[in-house]
Structures are given as structure tokens and as C-alpha cells.
Amino acid sequence: MDFDFAEQAPKLMMLLWGLVAFAVVVGGLLVLLDAVPAFFARRREARFVAASASGAPLPVGRPRSREGLFATFFLLPTVVLLLIGLVVPALRTTLLSFMDGGSQNFVGLDNYRWMFADDSIVRVLLNTLVWVTLVPLVATSIGLIYAVLVDKARLEAVAKSLIFMPMAISFVGASIIWKFVYAFRSEEQEQIGLLNQIVVSLGGAPRQWLLDSPLNTLLLIVIMVWIQAGFAMVVLSAAIKAIPADIVEAARLDGVSPWQMFWQITLPSIRPALIVVVVTISIATLKVFDIVRTSTNGNYDTSVIANEMYNQAFRYGQNGQGSALAVFLFVLVIPIVIFQIRNLRQQRREG
């Protein structure tokens, strides 16, 4: 394929200007972050030197007004980026959710009524409920089992690396791997899918696993659990190692069994870490898109909110309905975030 530089010149110039703008903005911020603290440090040092030379009392601290100015200077870029990248799009999406597909006419709550009246969308909501119920519980449970079994094992580092490895794979890559596991060929052909090969070797007939509902949804959930179990294992393993040794020794001296040690010592001690893991995986599960999109494209009753939101807004041109699904997804995340904030505050008070 021939590449015509003259034809692509406008695009190349846009790319060049984008790189220049990025370098200027990022470089400017780095220079400011280096120059401003150094400037204030030099001023403070000069005040100390002048006070020492004149015999005046040494300055005790920076005035509150300057403290506030200093904090504002560093927080302002973050606040601006949050406004541009989060707050403004959220407000605009909420506004669009009350308008029709072309974003021209105000339709009130019609898009939200459609969400709960259309059978296909109700199926999407139920699928999302199944995902957010099973994935955090199963992934956390498997991660906890891994953490307990691997703790202080001979090849602990190697085992943890292998278990955590799926987290290093993108959701799309993991989905492609598992599509090969679920791959189907007719009985006359040699099976390339691991699952169907096992079934055939046991005397069964190959199946198109991703076409049968609701089994296909459960098989997609397996992919998410496979990815997130490694994350749960790492966090919970660190929490287990942080349990004070004197508590463990005291329990052993009291003659507790391994089962009692787990339920009465280990589990209560790592409760904060368990909550963090469940909350983190729950939020990631609510936003799941890549796995469904790559594996089934949302067909065969496997779609979830994030995938359907994309379809409505970008494939079907229904901006209002897609925005309503986005707002509903945001509303579902809010209680989880509030719970986590309260839990962190309680931990600080107890600590």
C-alpha cells in the first residue's frame, strides 16, 4: 500500500501540533512544579538569613493566606482537568438523557421509562445484576483461597506471579484467549476449543457455548473472575501478612485448629481489605464493556449496561437513550462509593 504524504499532510500537521501542545503543557507544568517550590524556599531562606543578621525573631511559619495560595496553585490544574473531563461531560450527559435521540427535543423521563419497559433492556439490567452479584463474591472468594494457600509456601513468589498474571492482560486480550477456550467446530472436525475438546474426549458432543443463554453470560463472568482473582489475592495476601505475629502465636498456643484460625483470627483481621477488594471489583464489574464486546458483541442475551449504552448512542444514534443508560450506571456506582468513603472514615476513627 502506497502512502501519499501530500494527501495525509493535514492529518500529520494536526498530529504534530497535538504533540507540540502536549509537550508545551506538560513541560510547562513540570517547570512550574519545580520552579515555584524552589522560589518559595529561596524566599523563606532569605527571610531566615535576614532575621538572623538583624537579630530579629525568626519567622515561625508561613501565613495562612500564603498557605492557601500555595495549595490553590497546585490544586488548580487538577480541578480544571476534573471539570473538563468529568463534571462537564456528566452534566451534559444528564441533560441529553432528557432529550430525544437527535438531542433536539425535550422528552422528560421517556428515556428512563423506556429503560424499564423494553424487554431487551430489562434483560440487560438483569445481566448487569448477575455480573455485579457473582463477580465480586466469586473473585474475592477465590482470591482469598489463593492468598491463604499460597501464604508462606515454598514457591510463594512464583505462584503469586502466575496467579496475578491475568491482571497484566487487557480485557480484550483475555476475552480473545477465552474465545479460543469456548471455540466450536462440528463433530466431523478436530476441536480447537479447550472446553469442547474436553467434552468430546469424555464422549459428549461439542456445543456452541456462547450462543446458549443464560449459560453464555456465566461463561463471560468466568473471564472477569479469572482476571480479578489475582488482584484480590495480592491485596488479601498483604493483609494476611500484616496480621500481628503475637495474635497468631497466642491463638496457636490456645490450640485452635486451622479452620478456627481462619474464621476467628484471619478473616476478622483482614475485614477492611476484604471490603476494599469487593468494592473495587464491584465498580470494575459495573463498568464491564470489553469482555462482552469482544466475546459476543452483546448478542444472544449477553449485553450489559455499558455495552448497551455504547450501542444506543453510537450504533443506533439514540443519544437520549444511551445517555439515560450512562446516568443510570452512574447512579448505581454512587452507593458503592459512599459506602467506601464511610468505611474509610470509620477505619480512621478506629485507628
mmCIF file of C-alpha atoms in Angstrom:
data_model
loop_
_atom_site.group_PDB
_atom_site.id
_atom_site.type_symbol
_atom_site.label_atom_id
_atom_site.label_comp_id
_atom_site.label_asym_id
_atom_site.label_seq_id
_atom_site.Cartn_x
_atom_site.Cartn_y
_atom_site.Cartn_z
ATOM 1 C CA MET A 1 0.000 0.000 0.000
ATOM 2 C CA ASP A 2 1.446 3.377 -1.067
ATOM 3 C CA PHE A 3 1.425 6.171 1.463
ATOM 4 C CA ASP A 4 0.818 9.615 -0.027
ATOM 5 C CA PHE A 5 2.450 12.199 2.252
ATOM 6 C CA ALA A 6 0.861 15.082 0.352
ATOM 7 C CA GLU A 7 -2.619 13.661 0.867
ATOM 8 C CA GLN A 8 -2.017 12.937 4.521
ATOM 9 C CA ALA A 9 -0.246 16.228 5.219
ATOM 10 C CA PRO A 10 -3.189 17.862 7.061
ATOM 11 C CA LYS A 11 -3.518 14.880 9.402
ATOM 12 C CA LEU A 12 0.226 14.808 10.002
ATOM 13 C CA MET A 13 0.211 18.517 10.814
ATOM 14 C CA MET A 14 -2.652 18.023 13.280
ATOM 15 C CA LEU A 15 -0.674 15.224 14.905
ATOM 16 C CA LEU A 16 2.437 17.412 15.048
ATOM 17 C CA TRP A 17 0.558 20.324 16.602
ATOM 18 C CA GLY A 18 -1.001 17.951 19.103
ATOM 19 C CA LEU A 19 2.422 16.655 20.134
ATOM 20 C CA VAL A 20 3.755 20.205 20.426
ATOM 21 C CA ALA A 21 0.781 21.270 22.542
ATOM 22 C CA PHE A 22 1.200 18.226 24.764
ATOM 23 C CA ALA A 23 4.927 18.923 25.218
ATOM 24 C CA VAL A 24 4.280 22.588 25.996
ATOM 25 C CA VAL A 25 1.533 21.897 28.535
ATOM 26 C CA VAL A 26 3.265 19.009 30.295
ATOM 27 C CA GLY A 27 6.678 20.694 30.139
ATOM 28 C CA GLY A 28 5.222 23.933 31.465
ATOM 29 C CA LEU A 29 3.575 22.150 34.373
ATOM 30 C CA LEU A 30 6.799 20.331 35.225
ATOM 31 C CA VAL A 31 8.755 23.592 35.124
ATOM 32 C CA LEU A 32 6.196 25.301 37.363
ATOM 33 C CA LEU A 33 6.163 22.398 39.805
ATOM 34 C CA ASP A 34 9.933 22.679 40.032
ATOM 35 C CA ALA A 35 10.303 26.457 39.952
ATOM 36 C CA VAL A 36 7.513 27.543 42.303
ATOM 37 C CA PRO A 37 8.555 25.456 45.348
ATOM 38 C CA ALA A 38 12.172 26.498 44.765
ATOM 39 C CA PHE A 39 11.099 30.166 44.617
ATOM 40 C CA PHE A 40 9.220 29.954 47.922
ATOM 41 C CA ALA A 41 12.095 28.015 49.505
ATOM 42 C CA ARG A 42 14.589 30.731 48.479
ATOM 43 C CA ARG A 43 12.306 33.457 49.868
ATOM 44 C CA ARG A 44 11.940 31.620 53.140
ATOM 45 C CA GLU A 45 15.682 31.064 53.380
ATOM 46 C CA ALA A 46 16.299 34.753 52.672
ATOM 47 C CA ARG A 47 13.908 35.731 55.476
ATOM 48 C CA PHE A 48 15.735 33.451 57.901
ATOM 49 C CA VAL A 49 19.107 34.884 56.866
ATOM 50 C CA ALA A 50 17.857 38.464 57.179
ATOM 51 C CA ALA A 51 16.276 37.759 60.561
ATOM 52 C CA SER A 52 19.461 36.112 61.836
ATOM 53 C CA ALA A 53 21.628 39.016 60.639
ATOM 54 C CA SER A 54 19.419 41.675 62.248
ATOM 55 C CA GLY A 55 18.799 39.757 65.465
ATOM 56 C CA ALA A 56 15.022 39.798 64.898
ATOM 57 C CA PRO A 57 12.877 36.809 65.889
ATOM 58 C CA LEU A 58 12.950 34.015 63.335
ATOM 59 C CA PRO A 59 9.747 33.570 61.308
ATOM 60 C CA VAL A 60 7.753 30.717 62.795
ATOM 61 C CA GLY A 61 5.681 29.648 59.798
ATOM 62 C CA ARG A 62 4.033 30.684 56.584
ATOM 63 C CA PRO A 63 0.923 32.881 56.886
ATOM 64 C CA ARG A 64 -2.367 31.099 56.302
ATOM 65 C CA SER A 65 -3.119 33.231 53.246
ATOM 66 C CA ARG A 66 0.091 32.108 51.591
ATOM 67 C CA GLU A 67 -0.580 28.505 52.594
ATOM 68 C CA GLY A 68 -3.958 28.715 50.879
ATOM 69 C CA LEU A 69 -2.443 30.357 47.804
ATOM 70 C CA PHE A 70 0.250 27.699 47.629
ATOM 71 C CA ALA A 71 -2.313 24.871 47.919
ATOM 72 C CA THR A 72 -4.599 26.503 45.342
ATOM 73 C CA PHE A 73 -1.759 26.767 42.854
ATOM 74 C CA PHE A 74 -1.127 23.027 42.965
ATOM 75 C CA LEU A 75 -4.788 22.004 43.103
ATOM 76 C CA LEU A 76 -5.968 24.294 40.308
ATOM 77 C CA PRO A 77 -4.702 22.148 37.358
ATOM 78 C CA THR A 78 -6.334 19.052 38.862
ATOM 79 C CA VAL A 79 -9.607 20.875 39.471
ATOM 80 C CA VAL A 80 -9.622 22.261 35.920
ATOM 81 C CA LEU A 81 -8.955 18.822 34.415
ATOM 82 C CA LEU A 82 -11.697 17.265 36.570
ATOM 83 C CA LEU A 83 -14.148 19.945 35.445
ATOM 84 C CA ILE A 84 -13.250 19.445 31.773
ATOM 85 C CA GLY A 85 -13.011 15.662 31.802
ATOM 86 C CA LEU A 86 -15.597 14.645 34.406
ATOM 87 C CA VAL A 87 -18.009 17.285 35.688
ATOM 88 C CA VAL A 88 -18.907 18.961 32.376
ATOM 89 C CA PRO A 89 -19.415 15.644 30.486
ATOM 90 C CA ALA A 90 -21.502 14.302 33.391
ATOM 91 C CA LEU A 91 -23.768 17.351 33.354
ATOM 92 C CA ARG A 92 -24.080 17.244 29.566
ATOM 93 C CA THR A 93 -24.869 13.520 29.599
ATOM 94 C CA THR A 94 -27.551 14.085 32.239
ATOM 95 C CA LEU A 95 -29.074 16.833 30.091
ATOM 96 C CA LEU A 96 -29.015 14.625 26.987
ATOM 97 C CA SER A 97 -30.791 11.841 28.885
ATOM 98 C CA PHE A 98 -33.919 14.025 28.963
ATOM 99 C CA MET A 99 -33.851 14.616 25.184
ATOM 100 C CA ASP A 100 -34.677 12.543 22.107
ATOM 101 C CA GLY A 101 -32.269 10.540 20.004
ATOM 102 C CA GLY A 102 -31.184 13.540 17.977
ATOM 103 C CA SER A 103 -30.702 15.708 21.086
ATOM 104 C CA GLN A 104 -33.149 18.238 19.696
ATOM 105 C CA ASN A 105 -36.387 17.889 21.664
ATOM 106 C CA PHE A 106 -37.030 17.588 25.373
ATOM 107 C CA VAL A 107 -38.803 14.301 26.202
ATOM 108 C CA GLY A 108 -38.691 14.336 30.011
ATOM 109 C CA LEU A 109 -38.451 10.913 31.632
ATOM 110 C CA ASP A 110 -39.384 8.957 28.494
ATOM 111 C CA ASN A 111 -35.886 7.519 28.118
ATOM 112 C CA TYR A 112 -35.939 6.240 31.700
ATOM 113 C CA ARG A 113 -39.425 4.740 31.211
ATOM 114 C CA TRP A 114 -38.148 3.028 28.060
ATOM 115 C CA MET A 115 -35.283 1.542 30.067
ATOM 116 C CA PHE A 116 -37.639 -0.364 32.358
ATOM 117 C CA ALA A 117 -40.377 -1.071 29.782
ATOM 118 C CA ASP A 118 -38.366 -2.546 26.897
ATOM 119 C CA ASP A 119 -37.862 -6.297 27.415
ATOM 120 C CA SER A 120 -34.423 -6.306 25.806
ATOM 121 C CA ILE A 121 -33.188 -3.530 28.112
ATOM 122 C CA VAL A 122 -34.687 -5.265 31.150
ATOM 123 C CA ARG A 123 -32.625 -8.291 30.141
ATOM 124 C CA VAL A 124 -29.555 -6.027 30.005
ATOM 125 C CA LEU A 125 -30.271 -4.757 33.534
ATOM 126 C CA LEU A 126 -30.743 -8.303 34.826
ATOM 127 C CA ASN A 127 -27.481 -9.396 33.218
ATOM 128 C CA THR A 128 -25.696 -6.499 34.902
ATOM 129 C CA LEU A 129 -27.230 -7.507 38.236
ATOM 130 C CA VAL A 130 -25.946 -11.060 37.764
ATOM 131 C CA TRP A 131 -22.482 -9.743 36.909
ATOM 132 C CA VAL A 132 -22.244 -7.392 39.889
ATOM 133 C CA THR A 133 -23.544 -10.085 42.244
ATOM 134 C CA LEU A 134 -21.389 -13.006 41.171
ATOM 135 C CA VAL A 135 -18.093 -11.472 40.082
ATOM 136 C CA PRO A 136 -17.123 -9.670 43.340
ATOM 137 C CA LEU A 137 -18.184 -12.597 45.537
ATOM 138 C CA VAL A 138 -16.583 -15.354 43.442
ATOM 139 C CA ALA A 139 -13.410 -13.412 42.568
ATOM 140 C CA THR A 140 -12.868 -12.338 46.183
ATOM 141 C CA SER A 141 -13.508 -15.859 47.476
ATOM 142 C CA ILE A 142 -11.076 -17.416 45.008
ATOM 143 C CA GLY A 143 -8.511 -14.684 45.728
ATOM 144 C CA LEU A 144 -8.864 -15.351 49.459
ATOM 145 C CA ILE A 145 -8.374 -19.099 48.943
ATOM 146 C CA TYR A 146 -5.277 -18.379 46.842
ATOM 147 C CA ALA A 147 -3.918 -15.991 49.491
ATOM 148 C CA VAL A 148 -4.371 -18.496 52.317
ATOM 149 C CA LEU A 149 -2.951 -21.472 50.403
ATOM 150 C CA VAL A 150 -0.003 -19.613 48.889
ATOM 151 C CA ASP A 151 0.973 -17.785 52.098
ATOM 152 C CA LYS A 152 4.443 -18.918 53.232
ATOM 153 C CA ALA A 153 4.584 -21.651 50.592
ATOM 154 C CA ARG A 154 7.948 -22.701 49.158
ATOM 155 C CA LEU A 155 7.374 -21.099 45.751
ATOM 156 C CA GLU A 156 5.172 -18.280 47.005
ATOM 157 C CA ALA A 157 6.620 -15.601 44.712
ATOM 158 C CA VAL A 158 6.312 -17.769 41.600
ATOM 159 C CA ALA A 159 2.766 -18.847 42.467
ATOM 160 C CA LYS A 160 1.668 -15.265 43.103
ATOM 161 C CA SER A 161 3.199 -14.136 39.824
ATOM 162 C CA LEU A 162 1.310 -16.802 37.875
ATOM 163 C CA ILE A 163 -1.979 -16.077 39.641
ATOM 164 C CA PHE A 164 -1.609 -12.326 39.165
ATOM 165 C CA MET A 165 -0.566 -12.610 35.518
ATOM 166 C CA PRO A 166 -4.123 -12.293 34.070
ATOM 167 C CA MET A 167 -4.289 -8.793 35.600
ATOM 168 C CA ALA A 168 -1.454 -7.807 33.266
ATOM 169 C CA ILE A 169 -3.556 -8.784 30.240
ATOM 170 C CA SER A 170 -6.072 -6.351 28.833
ATOM 171 C CA PHE A 171 -9.745 -7.302 28.972
ATOM 172 C CA VAL A 172 -9.741 -7.601 25.190
ATOM 173 C CA GLY A 173 -6.724 -9.918 25.235
ATOM 174 C CA ALA A 174 -8.255 -12.059 27.982
ATOM 175 C CA SER A 175 -11.522 -12.277 26.036
ATOM 176 C CA ILE A 176 -9.704 -13.449 22.902
ATOM 177 C CA ILE A 177 -7.895 -16.117 24.923
ATOM 178 C CA TRP A 178 -11.165 -17.410 26.343
ATOM 179 C CA LYS A 179 -12.890 -17.275 22.960
ATOM 180 C CA PHE A 180 -10.407 -19.942 21.906
ATOM 181 C CA VAL A 181 -11.308 -21.924 25.026
ATOM 182 C CA TYR A 182 -15.008 -21.748 24.053
ATOM 183 C CA ALA A 183 -14.390 -22.206 20.305
ATOM 184 C CA PHE A 184 -16.751 -24.563 18.460
ATOM 185 C CA ARG A 185 -16.332 -26.865 15.486
ATOM 186 C CA SER A 186 -18.667 -29.515 14.158
ATOM 187 C CA GLU A 187 -18.264 -33.125 15.276
ATOM 188 C CA GLU A 188 -16.582 -34.065 11.992
ATOM 189 C CA GLN A 189 -13.764 -31.600 12.583
ATOM 190 C CA GLU A 190 -10.982 -31.545 15.124
ATOM 191 C CA GLN A 191 -11.843 -29.296 18.031
ATOM 192 C CA ILE A 192 -9.595 -26.293 18.684
ATOM 193 C CA GLY A 193 -11.548 -25.120 21.728
ATOM 194 C CA LEU A 194 -10.266 -26.497 25.019
ATOM 195 C CA LEU A 195 -13.727 -26.857 26.556
ATOM 196 C CA ASN A 196 -15.217 -28.671 23.567
ATOM 197 C CA GLN A 197 -12.126 -30.888 23.311
ATOM 198 C CA ILE A 198 -12.654 -31.974 26.916
ATOM 199 C CA VAL A 199 -16.339 -32.657 26.226
ATOM 200 C CA VAL A 200 -15.539 -34.689 23.109
ATOM 201 C CA SER A 201 -12.828 -36.689 24.902
ATOM 202 C CA LEU A 202 -15.431 -37.604 27.542
ATOM 203 C CA GLY A 203 -17.799 -38.853 24.847
ATOM 204 C CA GLY A 204 -20.030 -35.792 24.551
ATOM 205 C CA ALA A 205 -20.949 -33.590 21.612
ATOM 206 C CA PRO A 206 -19.391 -30.150 21.056
ATOM 207 C CA ARG A 207 -21.568 -27.133 21.857
ATOM 208 C CA GLN A 208 -21.621 -23.503 20.832
ATOM 209 C CA TRP A 209 -21.162 -22.305 24.381
ATOM 210 C CA LEU A 210 -21.550 -18.575 23.752
ATOM 211 C CA LEU A 211 -24.887 -18.961 21.979
ATOM 212 C CA ASP A 212 -26.895 -20.545 24.805
ATOM 213 C CA SER A 213 -28.469 -18.155 27.307
ATOM 214 C CA PRO A 214 -28.046 -17.791 30.290
ATOM 215 C CA LEU A 215 -25.033 -20.126 30.213
ATOM 216 C CA ASN A 216 -23.154 -17.725 27.927
ATOM 217 C CA THR A 217 -23.415 -14.920 30.493
ATOM 218 C CA LEU A 218 -21.944 -17.188 33.166
ATOM 219 C CA LEU A 219 -19.111 -18.148 30.832
ATOM 220 C CA LEU A 220 -18.309 -14.469 30.250
ATOM 221 C CA ILE A 221 -18.348 -13.930 34.012
ATOM 222 C CA VAL A 222 -15.668 -16.626 34.272
ATOM 223 C CA ILE A 223 -13.346 -14.373 32.238
ATOM 224 C CA MET A 224 -13.831 -11.454 34.637
ATOM 225 C CA VAL A 225 -13.309 -13.700 37.664
ATOM 226 C CA TRP A 226 -10.128 -15.102 36.109
ATOM 227 C CA ILE A 227 -8.769 -11.562 35.757
ATOM 228 C CA GLN A 228 -9.848 -10.147 39.111
ATOM 229 C CA ALA A 229 -8.947 -13.131 41.311
ATOM 230 C CA GLY A 230 -5.253 -12.217 41.030
ATOM 231 C CA PHE A 231 -5.927 -8.673 42.225
ATOM 232 C CA ALA A 232 -7.919 -9.997 45.182
ATOM 233 C CA MET A 233 -5.147 -12.473 46.018
ATOM 234 C CA VAL A 234 -2.423 -9.794 46.114
ATOM 235 C CA VAL A 235 -4.379 -7.410 48.358
ATOM 236 C CA LEU A 236 -5.618 -10.107 50.730
ATOM 237 C CA SER A 237 -2.212 -11.782 50.913
ATOM 238 C CA ALA A 238 -0.668 -8.476 52.006
ATOM 239 C CA ALA A 239 -3.414 -8.102 54.625
ATOM 240 C CA ILE A 240 -2.776 -11.618 55.946
ATOM 241 C CA LYS A 241 0.942 -10.915 56.284
ATOM 242 C CA ALA A 242 0.100 -7.724 58.218
ATOM 243 C CA ILE A 243 -1.693 -9.677 60.983
ATOM 244 C CA PRO A 244 0.402 -9.238 64.171
ATOM 245 C CA ALA A 245 2.520 -12.303 64.871
ATOM 246 C CA ASP A 246 1.705 -12.244 68.590
ATOM 247 C CA ILE A 247 -2.005 -12.727 67.844
ATOM 248 C CA VAL A 248 -1.260 -15.736 65.647
ATOM 249 C CA GLU A 249 1.101 -17.240 68.236
ATOM 250 C CA ALA A 250 -1.409 -16.719 71.048
ATOM 251 C CA ALA A 251 -4.097 -18.489 69.009
ATOM 252 C CA ARG A 252 -1.791 -21.406 68.307
ATOM 253 C CA LEU A 253 -0.893 -21.692 71.997
ATOM 254 C CA ASP A 254 -4.618 -21.857 72.767
ATOM 255 C CA GLY A 255 -4.803 -24.897 70.490
ATOM 256 C CA VAL A 256 -7.089 -23.534 67.772
ATOM 257 C CA SER A 257 -7.453 -25.631 64.632
ATOM 258 C CA PRO A 258 -6.557 -24.254 61.172
ATOM 259 C CA TRP A 259 -10.272 -23.846 60.429
ATOM 260 C CA GLN A 260 -10.808 -21.871 63.670
ATOM 261 C CA MET A 261 -7.680 -19.826 62.919
ATOM 262 C CA PHE A 262 -9.173 -18.809 59.583
ATOM 263 C CA TRP A 263 -12.651 -17.886 60.863
ATOM 264 C CA GLN A 264 -11.719 -16.366 64.221
ATOM 265 C CA ILE A 265 -8.342 -14.731 63.520
ATOM 266 C CA THR A 266 -7.578 -14.329 59.819
ATOM 267 C CA LEU A 267 -10.998 -13.300 58.494
ATOM 268 C CA PRO A 268 -11.794 -10.641 61.157
ATOM 269 C CA SER A 269 -8.265 -9.220 60.863
ATOM 270 C CA ILE A 270 -8.444 -8.728 57.086
ATOM 271 C CA ARG A 271 -12.032 -7.421 57.014
ATOM 272 C CA PRO A 272 -11.005 -3.886 55.852
ATOM 273 C CA ALA A 273 -9.004 -5.373 52.972
ATOM 274 C CA LEU A 274 -11.932 -7.622 52.037
ATOM 275 C CA ILE A 275 -14.230 -4.606 51.833
ATOM 276 C CA VAL A 276 -11.760 -2.726 49.637
ATOM 277 C CA VAL A 277 -11.438 -5.695 47.279
ATOM 278 C CA VAL A 278 -15.193 -6.262 46.995
ATOM 279 C CA VAL A 279 -15.878 -2.555 46.393
ATOM 280 C CA THR A 280 -13.114 -2.217 43.788
ATOM 281 C CA ILE A 281 -14.202 -5.311 41.867
ATOM 282 C CA SER A 282 -17.868 -4.260 42.075
ATOM 283 C CA ILE A 283 -17.123 -0.900 40.449
ATOM 284 C CA ALA A 284 -14.991 -2.559 37.755
ATOM 285 C CA THR A 285 -17.779 -5.065 37.091
ATOM 286 C CA LEU A 286 -20.453 -2.385 36.745
ATOM 287 C CA LYS A 287 -18.353 -0.764 34.016
ATOM 288 C CA VAL A 288 -17.524 -4.001 32.169
ATOM 289 C CA PHE A 289 -17.611 -3.477 28.426
ATOM 290 C CA ASP A 290 -14.571 -5.007 26.735
ATOM 291 C CA ILE A 291 -15.312 -8.628 27.629
ATOM 292 C CA VAL A 292 -18.889 -8.564 26.337
ATOM 293 C CA ARG A 293 -17.976 -6.508 23.286
ATOM 294 C CA THR A 294 -15.112 -8.790 22.255
ATOM 295 C CA SER A 295 -16.743 -12.136 23.058
ATOM 296 C CA THR A 296 -20.333 -11.812 21.824
ATOM 297 C CA ASN A 297 -20.825 -8.148 20.855
ATOM 298 C CA GLY A 298 -23.735 -8.207 23.294
ATOM 299 C CA ASN A 299 -25.678 -10.722 21.195
ATOM 300 C CA TYR A 300 -27.516 -13.818 22.449
ATOM 301 C CA ASP A 301 -28.821 -12.018 25.581
ATOM 302 C CA THR A 302 -25.351 -11.238 26.952
ATOM 303 C CA SER A 303 -25.351 -7.435 26.792
ATOM 304 C CA VAL A 304 -24.739 -5.307 29.893
ATOM 305 C CA ILE A 305 -25.362 -1.632 30.635
ATOM 306 C CA ALA A 306 -22.016 -0.291 29.393
ATOM 307 C CA ASN A 307 -22.251 -2.244 26.134
ATOM 308 C CA GLU A 308 -25.875 -1.267 25.542
ATOM 309 C CA MET A 309 -25.058 2.360 26.315
ATOM 310 C CA TYR A 310 -22.440 2.264 23.544
ATOM 311 C CA ASN A 311 -24.835 0.585 21.117
ATOM 312 C CA GLN A 312 -27.659 3.048 21.696
ATOM 313 C CA ALA A 313 -25.500 6.155 21.482
ATOM 314 C CA PHE A 314 -23.011 5.266 18.745
ATOM 315 C CA ARG A 315 -24.551 2.452 16.695
ATOM 316 C CA TYR A 316 -28.240 3.304 16.713
ATOM 317 C CA GLY A 317 -27.903 7.092 17.030
ATOM 318 C CA GLN A 318 -30.146 7.227 20.127
ATOM 319 C CA ASN A 319 -28.203 9.747 22.202
ATOM 320 C CA GLY A 320 -31.021 10.199 24.703
ATOM 321 C CA GLN A 321 -31.400 6.516 25.479
ATOM 322 C CA GLY A 322 -27.642 5.955 25.592
ATOM 323 C CA SER A 323 -27.252 8.908 27.963
ATOM 324 C CA ALA A 324 -30.054 7.584 30.180
ATOM 325 C CA LEU A 325 -28.213 4.273 30.495
ATOM 326 C CA ALA A 326 -24.994 6.152 31.319
ATOM 327 C CA VAL A 327 -26.734 8.175 34.039
ATOM 328 C CA PHE A 328 -28.317 5.021 35.459
ATOM 329 C CA LEU A 329 -24.886 3.359 35.565
ATOM 330 C CA PHE A 330 -23.504 6.405 37.388
ATOM 331 C CA VAL A 331 -26.340 6.228 39.906
ATOM 332 C CA LEU A 332 -25.563 2.553 40.571
ATOM 333 C CA VAL A 333 -21.920 3.399 41.356
ATOM 334 C CA ILE A 334 -22.760 6.210 43.825
ATOM 335 C CA PRO A 335 -23.939 3.989 46.745
ATOM 336 C CA ILE A 336 -20.802 1.845 46.445
ATOM 337 C CA VAL A 337 -18.571 4.940 46.549
ATOM 338 C CA ILE A 338 -20.468 6.387 49.537
ATOM 339 C CA PHE A 339 -20.141 3.069 51.381
ATOM 340 C CA GLN A 340 -16.394 3.001 50.740
ATOM 341 C CA ILE A 341 -15.943 6.596 51.942
ATOM 342 C CA ARG A 342 -17.830 5.876 55.168
ATOM 343 C CA ASN A 343 -15.838 2.695 55.669
ATOM 344 C CA LEU A 344 -12.533 4.578 55.288
ATOM 345 C CA ARG A 345 -13.645 7.238 57.752
ATOM 346 C CA GLN A 346 -14.639 4.564 60.262
ATOM 347 C CA GLN A 347 -11.256 2.895 59.876
ATOM 348 C CA ARG A 348 -9.505 6.221 60.544
ATOM 349 C CA ARG A 349 -11.560 6.772 63.691
ATOM 350 C CA GLU A 350 -10.848 3.261 64.920
ATOM 351 C CA GLY A 351 -7.167 3.632 64.084
#
